[in-house]
PDB file of C-alpha atoms and ligand atoms in Angstrom:
ATOM      1  CA  MET A 793     -22.738   2.684  18.672  1.00 54.00           C
ATOM      2  CA  ASN A 794     -21.697   1.681  15.162  1.00 67.00           C
ATOM      3  CA  ASP A 795     -18.366   0.001  14.474  1.00 92.00           C
ATOM      4  CA  LEU A 796     -16.821   3.061  12.856  1.00 95.00           C
ATOM      5  CA  ARG A 797     -17.677   5.293  15.790  1.00 95.00           C
ATOM      6  CA  ALA A 798     -16.248   2.722  18.202  1.00 96.00           C
ATOM      7  CA  ALA A 799     -13.044   2.518  16.127  1.00 97.00           C
ATOM      8  CA  VAL A 800     -12.689   6.311  16.111  1.00 97.00           C
ATOM      9  CA  GLU A 801     -13.136   6.489  19.880  1.00 95.00           C
ATOM     10  CA  ALA A 802     -10.676   3.659  20.496  1.00 97.00           C
ATOM     11  CA  ALA A 803      -8.093   5.252  18.175  1.00 98.00           C
ATOM     12  CA  ALA A 804      -8.565   8.695  19.733  1.00 97.00           C
ATOM     13  CA  ASP A 805      -8.031   7.205  23.204  1.00 97.00           C
ATOM     14  CA  VAL A 806      -4.734   5.622  22.102  1.00 98.00           C
ATOM     15  CA  LEU A 807      -3.550   8.759  20.297  1.00 97.00           C
ATOM     16  CA  ALA A 808      -4.201  10.825  23.417  1.00 96.00           C
ATOM     17  CA  PHE A 809      -0.981   9.401  24.874  1.00 97.00           C
ATOM     18  CA  ALA A 810       2.091  11.435  23.928  1.00 96.00           C
ATOM     19  CA  PRO A 811       4.120  10.981  21.915  1.00 98.00           C
ATOM     20  CA  ALA A 812       1.721   8.888  19.833  1.00 98.00           C
ATOM     21  CA  ALA A 813       2.035   7.265  16.407  1.00 98.00           C
ATOM     22  CA  LEU A 814      -0.395   6.615  13.600  1.00 98.00           C
ATOM     23  CA  VAL A 815       1.192   4.100  11.220  1.00 98.00           C
ATOM     24  CA  THR A 816      -0.499   3.042   8.000  1.00 98.00           C
ATOM     25  CA  ASP A 817      -0.160   0.735   5.024  1.00 98.00           C
ATOM     26  CA  VAL A 818      -0.950   2.184   1.559  1.00 97.00           C
ATOM     27  CA  ASP A 819      -2.581  -0.260  -0.890  1.00 96.00           C
ATOM     28  CA  GLY A 820      -6.046  -1.316   0.179  1.00 97.00           C
ATOM     29  CA  THR A 821      -5.817   1.003   3.181  1.00 98.00           C
ATOM     30  CA  LEU A 822      -5.234   4.550   1.877  1.00 98.00           C
ATOM     31  CA  SER A 823      -5.803   3.633  -1.781  1.00 97.00           C
ATOM     32  CA  ARG A 824      -8.398   1.362  -3.320  1.00 96.00           C
ATOM     33  CA  ILE A 825      -7.179  -1.851  -4.940  1.00 93.00           C
ATOM     34  CA  VAL A 826      -7.358  -1.420  -8.717  1.00 92.00           C
ATOM     35  CA  SER A 827      -6.750  -3.881 -11.528  1.00 88.00           C
ATOM     36  CA  ARG A 828      -3.294  -2.468 -12.268  1.00 90.00           C
ATOM     37  CA  PRO A 829      -1.202  -1.497  -9.210  1.00 90.00           C
ATOM     38  CA  GLU A 830       0.499   1.382 -11.052  1.00 91.00           C
ATOM     39  CA  ASN A 831      -2.917   3.031 -11.387  1.00 94.00           C
ATOM     40  CA  ALA A 832      -3.666   3.077  -7.645  1.00 95.00           C
ATOM     41  CA  THR A 833      -4.037   6.568  -6.193  1.00 97.00           C
ATOM     42  CA  VAL A 834      -4.642   8.195  -2.826  1.00 97.00           C
ATOM     43  CA  ASP A 835      -7.701  10.494  -2.841  1.00 97.00           C
ATOM     44  CA  GLU A 836      -7.222  14.158  -2.044  1.00 97.00           C
ATOM     45  CA  GLU A 837      -9.639  13.771   0.910  1.00 96.00           C
ATOM     46  CA  ILE A 838      -7.384  11.116   2.494  1.00 97.00           C
ATOM     47  CA  ARG A 839      -4.318  13.292   1.849  1.00 97.00           C
ATOM     48  CA  ALA A 840      -6.018  16.265   3.522  1.00 96.00           C
ATOM     49  CA  SER A 841      -7.068  14.132   6.517  1.00 96.00           C
ATOM     50  CA  LEU A 842      -3.527  12.818   6.986  1.00 97.00           C
ATOM     51  CA  ARG A 843      -2.087  16.322   6.636  1.00 96.00           C
ATOM     52  CA  ALA A 844      -4.438  17.516   9.388  1.00 95.00           C
ATOM     53  CA  LEU A 845      -3.053  14.839  11.722  1.00 96.00           C
ATOM     54  CA  VAL A 846       0.539  16.033  11.359  1.00 95.00           C
ATOM     55  CA  GLY A 847       1.238  18.123  14.427  1.00 89.00           C
ATOM     56  CA  ARG A 848      -1.678  16.591  16.367  1.00 94.00           C
ATOM     57  CA  VAL A 849       0.027  13.169  16.352  1.00 97.00           C
ATOM     58  CA  ALA A 850       3.798  13.057  16.967  1.00 97.00           C
ATOM     59  CA  LEU A 851       4.518  10.440  14.290  1.00 98.00           C
ATOM     60  CA  VAL A 852       2.430   9.829  11.160  1.00 98.00           C
ATOM     61  CA  ALA A 853       4.196   7.070   9.225  1.00 97.00           C
ATOM     62  CA  VAL A 854       3.631   4.985   6.113  1.00 97.00           C
ATOM     63  CA  VAL A 855       4.980   1.406   6.098  1.00 96.00           C
ATOM     64  CA  THR A 856       4.487  -0.379   2.791  1.00 94.00           C
ATOM     65  CA  GLY A 857       5.581  -3.210   0.531  1.00 89.00           C
ATOM     66  CA  ARG A 858       5.906  -0.628  -2.259  1.00 91.00           C
ATOM     67  CA  GLU A 859       9.210   1.065  -2.928  1.00 89.00           C
ATOM     68  CA  GLU A 860       9.593   4.069  -0.643  1.00 91.00           C
ATOM     69  CA  SER A 861       9.818   6.549  -3.538  1.00 92.00           C
ATOM     70  CA  VAL A 862       6.602   5.164  -5.043  1.00 94.00           C
ATOM     71  CA  ALA A 863       4.775   5.408  -1.715  1.00 96.00           C
ATOM     72  CA  ARG A 864       6.009   8.993  -1.249  1.00 96.00           C
ATOM     73  CA  SER A 865       4.651  10.085  -4.579  1.00 96.00           C
ATOM     74  CA  MET A 866       1.362   8.190  -4.113  1.00 97.00           C
ATOM     75  CA  VAL A 867       0.650   9.695  -0.698  1.00 97.00           C
ATOM     76  CA  GLY A 868       2.143  13.050  -1.697  1.00 97.00           C
ATOM     77  CA  LEU A 869       2.890  14.360   1.798  1.00 98.00           C
ATOM     78  CA  PRO A 870       6.630  14.969   2.372  1.00 97.00           C
ATOM     79  CA  GLU A 871       5.974  15.721   6.046  1.00 96.00           C
ATOM     80  CA  LEU A 872       5.160  12.047   6.806  1.00 97.00           C
ATOM     81  CA  THR A 873       7.714   9.314   7.632  1.00 96.00           C
ATOM     82  CA  TYR A 874       8.007   6.575   4.975  1.00 95.00           C
ATOM     83  CA  VAL A 875       9.373   3.046   5.166  1.00 92.00           C
ATOM     84  CA  GLY A 876       9.276   1.095   1.896  1.00 89.00           C
ATOM     85  CA  ASN A 877       9.918  -2.480   0.710  1.00 82.00           C
ATOM     86  CA  TYR A 878       8.814  -3.895   4.091  1.00 75.00           C
ATOM     87  CA  ALA A 879      11.680  -1.929   5.732  1.00 73.00           C
ATOM     88  CA  LEU A 880      14.402  -3.490   3.636  1.00 69.00           C
ATOM     89  CA  ASP A 881      15.777  -0.075   2.655  1.00 58.00           C
ATOM     90  CA  THR A 882      16.637   0.875   6.189  1.00 53.00           C
ATOM     91  CA  GLU A 883      17.033  -2.415   7.994  1.00 53.00           C
ATOM     92  CA  SER A 884      19.505  -4.556   6.128  1.00 56.00           C
ATOM     93  CA  ALA A 885      21.291  -3.496   2.973  1.00 56.00           C
ATOM     94  CA  GLU A 886      23.198  -6.779   2.757  1.00 58.00           C
ATOM     95  CA  VAL A 887      19.914  -8.633   2.141  1.00 55.00           C
ATOM     96  CA  VAL A 888      19.640  -6.807  -1.177  1.00 53.00           C
ATOM     97  CA  ASP A 889      22.973  -8.200  -2.420  1.00 56.00           C
ATOM     98  CA  GLU A 890      22.170 -11.631  -1.094  1.00 50.00           C
ATOM     99  CA  GLY A 891      18.748 -11.720  -2.633  1.00 49.00           C
ATOM    100  CA  ASP A 892      19.637 -10.733  -6.157  1.00 64.00           C
ATOM    101  CA  LEU A 893      16.512 -11.858  -7.917  1.00 84.00           C
ATOM    102  CA  ASN A 894      17.468 -10.817 -11.447  1.00 85.00           C
ATOM    103  CA  ALA A 895      17.891 -14.350 -12.761  1.00 87.00           C
ATOM    104  CA  ALA A 896      14.597 -15.345 -11.140  1.00 91.00           C
ATOM    105  CA  ARG A 897      12.927 -12.309 -12.737  1.00 92.00           C
ATOM    106  CA  VAL A 898      13.964 -13.372 -16.218  1.00 92.00           C
ATOM    107  CA  LEU A 899      12.906 -16.969 -15.637  1.00 94.00           C
ATOM    108  CA  VAL A 900       9.541 -16.065 -14.132  1.00 96.00           C
ATOM    109  CA  ARG A 901       8.778 -13.698 -17.025  1.00 96.00           C
ATOM    110  CA  THR A 902       9.452 -16.565 -19.440  1.00 96.00           C
ATOM    111  CA  LEU A 903       7.361 -19.033 -17.439  1.00 97.00           C
ATOM    112  CA  LEU A 904       4.439 -16.609 -17.298  1.00 97.00           C
ATOM    113  CA  GLN A 905       4.472 -15.689 -20.979  1.00 97.00           C
ATOM    114  CA  PRO A 906       1.524 -18.026 -21.672  1.00 96.00           C
ATOM    115  CA  PHE A 907      -0.455 -16.066 -19.043  1.00 97.00           C
ATOM    116  CA  PRO A 908      -0.567 -12.426 -20.165  1.00 96.00           C
ATOM    117  CA  CYS A 909      -3.328 -11.761 -17.618  1.00 97.00           C
ATOM    118  CA  VAL A 910      -0.635 -11.828 -14.896  1.00 97.00           C
ATOM    119  CA  GLU A 911       0.684  -8.327 -14.249  1.00 96.00           C
ATOM    120  CA  ILE A 912       4.336  -8.198 -13.125  1.00 95.00           C
ATOM    121  CA  GLU A 913       5.084  -5.303 -10.760  1.00 94.00           C
ATOM    122  CA  GLU A 914       8.759  -4.394 -10.362  1.00 90.00           C
ATOM    123  CA  LYS A 915       9.591  -3.320  -6.806  1.00 86.00           C
ATOM    124  CA  GLY A 916      13.356  -2.898  -6.938  1.00 82.00           C
ATOM    125  CA  VAL A 917      14.528  -5.598  -4.540  1.00 82.00           C
ATOM    126  CA  SER A 918      11.490  -7.759  -5.245  1.00 87.00           C
ATOM    127  CA  PHE A 919       8.755  -8.280  -7.796  1.00 92.00           C
ATOM    128  CA  ALA A 920       5.079  -9.102  -7.537  1.00 95.00           C
ATOM    129  CA  LEU A 921       2.781 -11.183  -9.728  1.00 97.00           C
ATOM    130  CA  HIS A 922      -0.776  -9.844  -9.749  1.00 97.00           C
ATOM    131  CA  TYR A 923      -3.410 -12.270 -11.035  1.00 97.00           C
ATOM    132  CA  ARG A 924      -6.448 -10.064 -10.392  1.00 95.00           C
ATOM    133  CA  ASN A 925      -7.184  -9.765 -14.127  1.00 96.00           C
ATOM    134  CA  CYS A 926      -7.070 -13.518 -14.786  1.00 97.00           C
ATOM    135  CA  ILE A 927     -10.320 -15.335 -15.466  1.00 96.00           C
ATOM    136  CA  ASP A 928      -8.793 -18.725 -14.622  1.00 96.00           C
ATOM    137  CA  VAL A 929      -9.770 -19.403 -10.998  1.00 95.00           C
ATOM    138  CA  THR A 930      -6.791 -21.740 -10.587  1.00 97.00           C
ATOM    139  CA  MET A 931      -4.281 -18.998 -11.450  1.00 97.00           C
ATOM    140  CA  ARG A 932      -2.985 -18.715  -7.883  1.00 97.00           C
ATOM    141  CA  GLU A 933      -2.129 -22.426  -7.797  1.00 97.00           C
ATOM    142  CA  ARG A 934      -0.608 -22.267 -11.298  1.00 97.00           C
ATOM    143  CA  ILE A 935       1.633 -19.357 -10.283  1.00 98.00           C
ATOM    144  CA  LEU A 936       2.682 -21.045  -7.045  1.00 98.00           C
ATOM    145  CA  THR A 937       3.526 -24.265  -8.912  1.00 97.00           C
ATOM    146  CA  LEU A 938       5.563 -22.406 -11.527  1.00 97.00           C
ATOM    147  CA  VAL A 939       7.455 -19.993  -9.295  1.00 97.00           C
ATOM    148  CA  SER A 940       8.016 -21.954  -6.070  1.00 96.00           C
ATOM    149  CA  PRO A 941      11.029 -23.868  -7.496  1.00 95.00           C
ATOM    150  CA  VAL A 942      12.399 -20.640  -9.003  1.00 94.00           C
ATOM    151  CA  ALA A 943      12.079 -18.861  -5.667  1.00 93.00           C
ATOM    152  CA  ALA A 944      13.765 -21.727  -3.820  1.00 91.00           C
ATOM    153  CA  ALA A 945      16.667 -21.789  -6.280  1.00 90.00           C
ATOM    154  CA  ALA A 946      17.103 -18.006  -6.121  1.00 88.00           C
ATOM    155  CA  GLY A 947      17.111 -17.765  -2.322  1.00 85.00           C
ATOM    156  CA  ALA A 948      13.769 -15.992  -2.401  1.00 89.00           C
ATOM    157  CA  LYS A 949      10.551 -16.538  -0.520  1.00 90.00           C
ATOM    158  CA  LEU A 950       6.957 -16.047  -1.608  1.00 94.00           C
ATOM    159  CA  LEU A 951       4.643 -13.579   0.090  1.00 92.00           C
ATOM    160  CA  GLU A 952       0.958 -13.695  -0.704  1.00 94.00           C
ATOM    161  CA  GLY A 953      -1.602 -10.927  -0.589  1.00 94.00           C
ATOM    162  CA  LYS A 954      -4.894 -10.071  -2.230  1.00 94.00           C
ATOM    163  CA  GLN A 955      -4.622 -11.741  -5.653  1.00 96.00           C
ATOM    164  CA  VAL A 956      -0.861 -11.310  -5.642  1.00 96.00           C
ATOM    165  CA  VAL A 957       2.208 -13.491  -5.128  1.00 97.00           C
ATOM    166  CA  GLU A 958       5.458 -11.650  -4.460  1.00 94.00           C
ATOM    167  CA  LEU A 959       9.036 -12.946  -4.702  1.00 93.00           C
ATOM    168  CA  VAL A 960      11.208 -11.302  -2.069  1.00 89.00           C
ATOM    169  CA  PRO A 961      14.705 -11.961  -0.664  1.00 85.00           C
ATOM    170  CA  VAL A 962      14.440 -14.731   1.892  1.00 82.00           C
ATOM    171  CA  ARG A 963      15.714 -12.552   4.739  1.00 79.00           C
ATOM    172  CA  LEU A 964      13.437  -9.621   3.911  1.00 78.00           C
ATOM    173  CA  PRO A 965      12.306  -8.002   7.159  1.00 79.00           C
ATOM    174  CA  GLU A 966       8.608  -7.818   7.980  1.00 83.00           C
ATOM    175  CA  LYS A 967       6.648  -4.623   8.331  1.00 91.00           C
ATOM    176  CA  SER A 968       6.481  -5.390  12.046  1.00 94.00           C
ATOM    177  CA  THR A 969      10.279  -4.904  12.224  1.00 90.00           C
ATOM    178  CA  ALA A 970       9.891  -1.397  10.823  1.00 91.00           C
ATOM    179  CA  VAL A 971       7.046  -0.585  13.188  1.00 95.00           C
ATOM    180  CA  ALA A 972       9.004  -1.852  16.206  1.00 95.00           C
ATOM    181  CA  ARG A 973      11.977   0.306  15.218  1.00 93.00           C
ATOM    182  CA  LEU A 974       9.825   3.439  14.795  1.00 95.00           C
ATOM    183  CA  LEU A 975       8.194   2.904  18.185  1.00 97.00           C
ATOM    184  CA  ARG A 976      11.567   2.397  19.848  1.00 96.00           C
ATOM    185  CA  GLU A 977      13.353   5.323  18.173  1.00 95.00           C
ATOM    186  CA  ARG A 978      10.516   7.775  18.798  1.00 96.00           C
ATOM    187  CA  GLU A 979       9.734   6.492  22.304  1.00 97.00           C
ATOM    188  CA  ILE A 980       6.083   6.156  21.302  1.00 98.00           C
ATOM    189  CA  GLN A 981       3.550   5.888  24.138  1.00 98.00           C
ATOM    190  CA  GLY A 982       0.468   4.972  22.074  1.00 98.00           C
ATOM    191  CA  VAL A 983       0.166   3.495  18.573  1.00 98.00           C
ATOM    192  CA  VAL A 984      -2.601   2.946  16.019  1.00 98.00           C
ATOM    193  CA  TYR A 985      -1.848   0.750  12.984  1.00 98.00           C
ATOM    194  CA  LEU A 986      -3.950   0.552   9.813  1.00 98.00           C
ATOM    195  CA  GLY A 987      -3.544  -2.279   7.296  1.00 98.00           C
ATOM    196  CA  ASP A 988      -5.534  -4.676   5.142  1.00 98.00           C
ATOM    197  CA  ASP A 989      -3.574  -7.719   4.012  1.00 96.00           C
ATOM    198  CA  LEU A 990      -1.465 -10.709   5.034  1.00 95.00           C
ATOM    199  CA  GLY A 991       1.703  -8.578   5.251  1.00 93.00           C
ATOM    200  CA  ASP A 992      -0.013  -6.571   7.998  1.00 97.00           C
ATOM    201  CA  VAL A 993      -0.863  -9.571  10.175  1.00 97.00           C
ATOM    202  CA  PRO A 994       2.481  -9.593  12.081  1.00 96.00           C
ATOM    203  CA  VAL A 995       1.908  -5.905  12.888  1.00 97.00           C
ATOM    204  CA  PHE A 996      -1.611  -6.585  14.161  1.00 98.00           C
ATOM    205  CA  GLN A 997      -0.134  -9.347  16.320  1.00 98.00           C
ATOM    206  CA  GLN A 998       2.506  -6.925  17.570  1.00 98.00           C
ATOM    207  CA  MET A 999      -0.244  -4.454  18.548  1.00 98.00           C
ATOM    208  CA  ALA A1000      -1.939  -7.132  20.679  1.00 98.00           C
ATOM    209  CA  ARG A1001       1.376  -8.153  22.237  1.00 98.00           C
ATOM    210  CA  ARG A1002       2.342  -4.590  23.103  1.00 97.00           C
ATOM    211  CA  ARG A1003      -1.076  -3.864  24.568  1.00 97.00           C
ATOM    212  CA  ALA A1004      -0.658  -6.898  26.818  1.00 97.00           C
ATOM    213  CA  GLN A1005       2.662  -5.376  27.901  1.00 97.00           C
ATOM    214  CA  GLY A1006       0.952  -2.096  28.795  1.00 97.00           C
ATOM    215  CA  LEU A1007       1.499   0.063  25.693  1.00 98.00           C
ATOM    216  CA  PRO A1008      -1.808   1.500  24.398  1.00 98.00           C
ATOM    217  CA  SER A1009      -1.989  -0.075  20.914  1.00 98.00           C
ATOM    218  CA  LEU A1010      -4.726  -0.630  18.345  1.00 98.00           C
ATOM    219  CA  GLY A1011      -4.701  -2.599  15.091  1.00 98.00           C
ATOM    220  CA  LEU A1012      -7.404  -1.572  12.618  1.00 98.00           C
ATOM    221  CA  ALA A1013      -8.016  -3.771   9.560  1.00 98.00           C
ATOM    222  CA  VAL A1014      -9.565  -2.366   6.407  1.00 98.00           C
ATOM    223  CA  VAL A1015     -11.807  -5.118   5.092  1.00 97.00           C
ATOM    224  CA  ASP A1016     -13.694  -6.062   1.942  1.00 94.00           C
ATOM    225  CA  GLU A1017     -14.905  -9.304   0.371  1.00 93.00           C
ATOM    226  CA  GLU A1018     -11.290 -10.383  -0.375  1.00 93.00           C
ATOM    227  CA  THR A1019      -9.984 -10.000   3.174  1.00 96.00           C
ATOM    228  CA  HIS A1020      -8.017 -13.015   4.393  1.00 95.00           C
ATOM    229  CA  ALA A1021      -9.236 -14.767   7.550  1.00 96.00           C
ATOM    230  CA  ALA A1022      -5.861 -14.177   9.255  1.00 97.00           C
ATOM    231  CA  VAL A1023      -6.420 -10.415   8.936  1.00 98.00           C
ATOM    232  CA  LEU A1024      -9.878 -10.633  10.514  1.00 97.00           C
ATOM    233  CA  GLU A1025      -8.521 -12.781  13.330  1.00 97.00           C
ATOM    234  CA  SER A1026      -5.471 -10.678  14.181  1.00 98.00           C
ATOM    235  CA  ALA A1027      -6.870  -7.125  14.006  1.00 98.00           C
ATOM    236  CA  ASP A1028      -8.557  -5.473  16.979  1.00 97.00           C
ATOM    237  CA  MET A1029     -11.313  -3.699  15.034  1.00 97.00           C
ATOM    238  CA  LEU A1030     -12.491  -3.552  11.433  1.00 97.00           C
ATOM    239  CA  LEU A1031     -13.132  -0.681   9.019  1.00 98.00           C
ATOM    240  CA  LYS A1032     -15.228  -1.198   5.887  1.00 97.00           C
ATOM    241  CA  GLY A1033     -13.084  -0.107   2.992  1.00 97.00           C
ATOM    242  CA  VAL A1034     -11.024   2.984   2.237  1.00 97.00           C
ATOM    243  CA  ASP A1035     -14.103   5.212   2.693  1.00 97.00           C
ATOM    244  CA  GLU A1036     -14.234   4.382   6.409  1.00 97.00           C
ATOM    245  CA  VAL A1037     -10.475   4.989   6.684  1.00 98.00           C
ATOM    246  CA  GLN A1038     -11.056   8.467   5.317  1.00 97.00           C
ATOM    247  CA  THR A1039     -13.859   9.147   7.794  1.00 97.00           C
ATOM    248  CA  LEU A1040     -11.737   7.817  10.668  1.00 97.00           C
ATOM    249  CA  LEU A1041      -8.736   9.979   9.716  1.00 97.00           C
ATOM    250  CA  THR A1042     -10.961  13.041   9.324  1.00 96.00           C
ATOM    251  CA  ALA A1043     -12.587  12.402  12.696  1.00 96.00           C
ATOM    252  CA  LEU A1044      -9.203  11.941  14.410  1.00 96.00           C
ATOM    253  CA  GLY A1045      -8.061  15.297  13.034  1.00 93.00           C
ATOM    254  CA  THR A1046     -11.205  17.000  14.352  1.00 91.00           C
ATOM    255  CA  PRO A1047     -11.461  18.299  17.963  1.00 88.00           C
ATOM    256  CA  ALA A1048     -13.347  15.776  20.148  1.00 87.00           C
ATOM    257  CA  ASP A1049     -16.342  18.040  20.751  1.00 86.00           C
ATOM    258  CA  LEU A1050     -16.918  18.453  17.000  1.00 88.00           C
ATOM    259  CA  ARG A1051     -16.185  14.851  16.041  1.00 88.00           C
ATOM    260  CA  SER A1052     -19.828  13.741  15.997  1.00 84.00           C
ATOM    261  CA  LYS A1053     -20.420  16.079  13.033  1.00 85.00           C
ATOM    262  CA  VAL A1054     -17.938  14.084  10.968  1.00 85.00           C
ATOM    263  CA  LEU A1055     -19.314  10.638  11.851  1.00 86.00           C
TER     264      LEU A1055
HETATM  265 MG1  LIG B2424      -2.231  -3.223   1.803  1.00 75.35          MG
END
């Protein structure tokens, strides 16, 4: 049995419990990583596969580091549940006031002026520094050296991902907080989580913890050559790229007796 088939069967088993949840990240999971984050898109095939799951699965939710409104328009399915900015929007409004990063924004822009290869992504309560387009292989270290003191002074922390460093309010909740809340509020009896990066690791760990406590749970990591070791170590099973996510979602939306035609 290939890995993809095994992942589909494991996910289908978990989603057979009711009510069940399929929770997914966006970038690198539903959309391919591109050189400029504003150009990332979700393919129509993925959208159609997710749409087919609505109704079959009680909760289909998107949990992302993007702003909620951006994720909504990228995925383009109003019938899904969305949690943006790592759940900051819904979890703790006071963190936004506390973590006013405007001064840090201005300073970081000035510090990075000599490095136009660094793309600055505004995310409302936070901002991200993408160094994917930089030729300098030491760019990550340069960014960390420049912005660490700024982050400390501004009451911000740094989150790293695939060729990105993000400045976020120090008390920003993790995605795992949002997932825990969704599971609790919806009284979920089985959960599948899809993610690809360091921000997803606490959710993968939560899946393992919940499974140990008796809740059917599965963490699926979408991997490529940039995948961090912590992602590989914490996920239950691996999918090769967004293409396998699409096949998995299509298969899960297909009746079990016809599923082999999709795989
Ligand atoms: Mg991602």
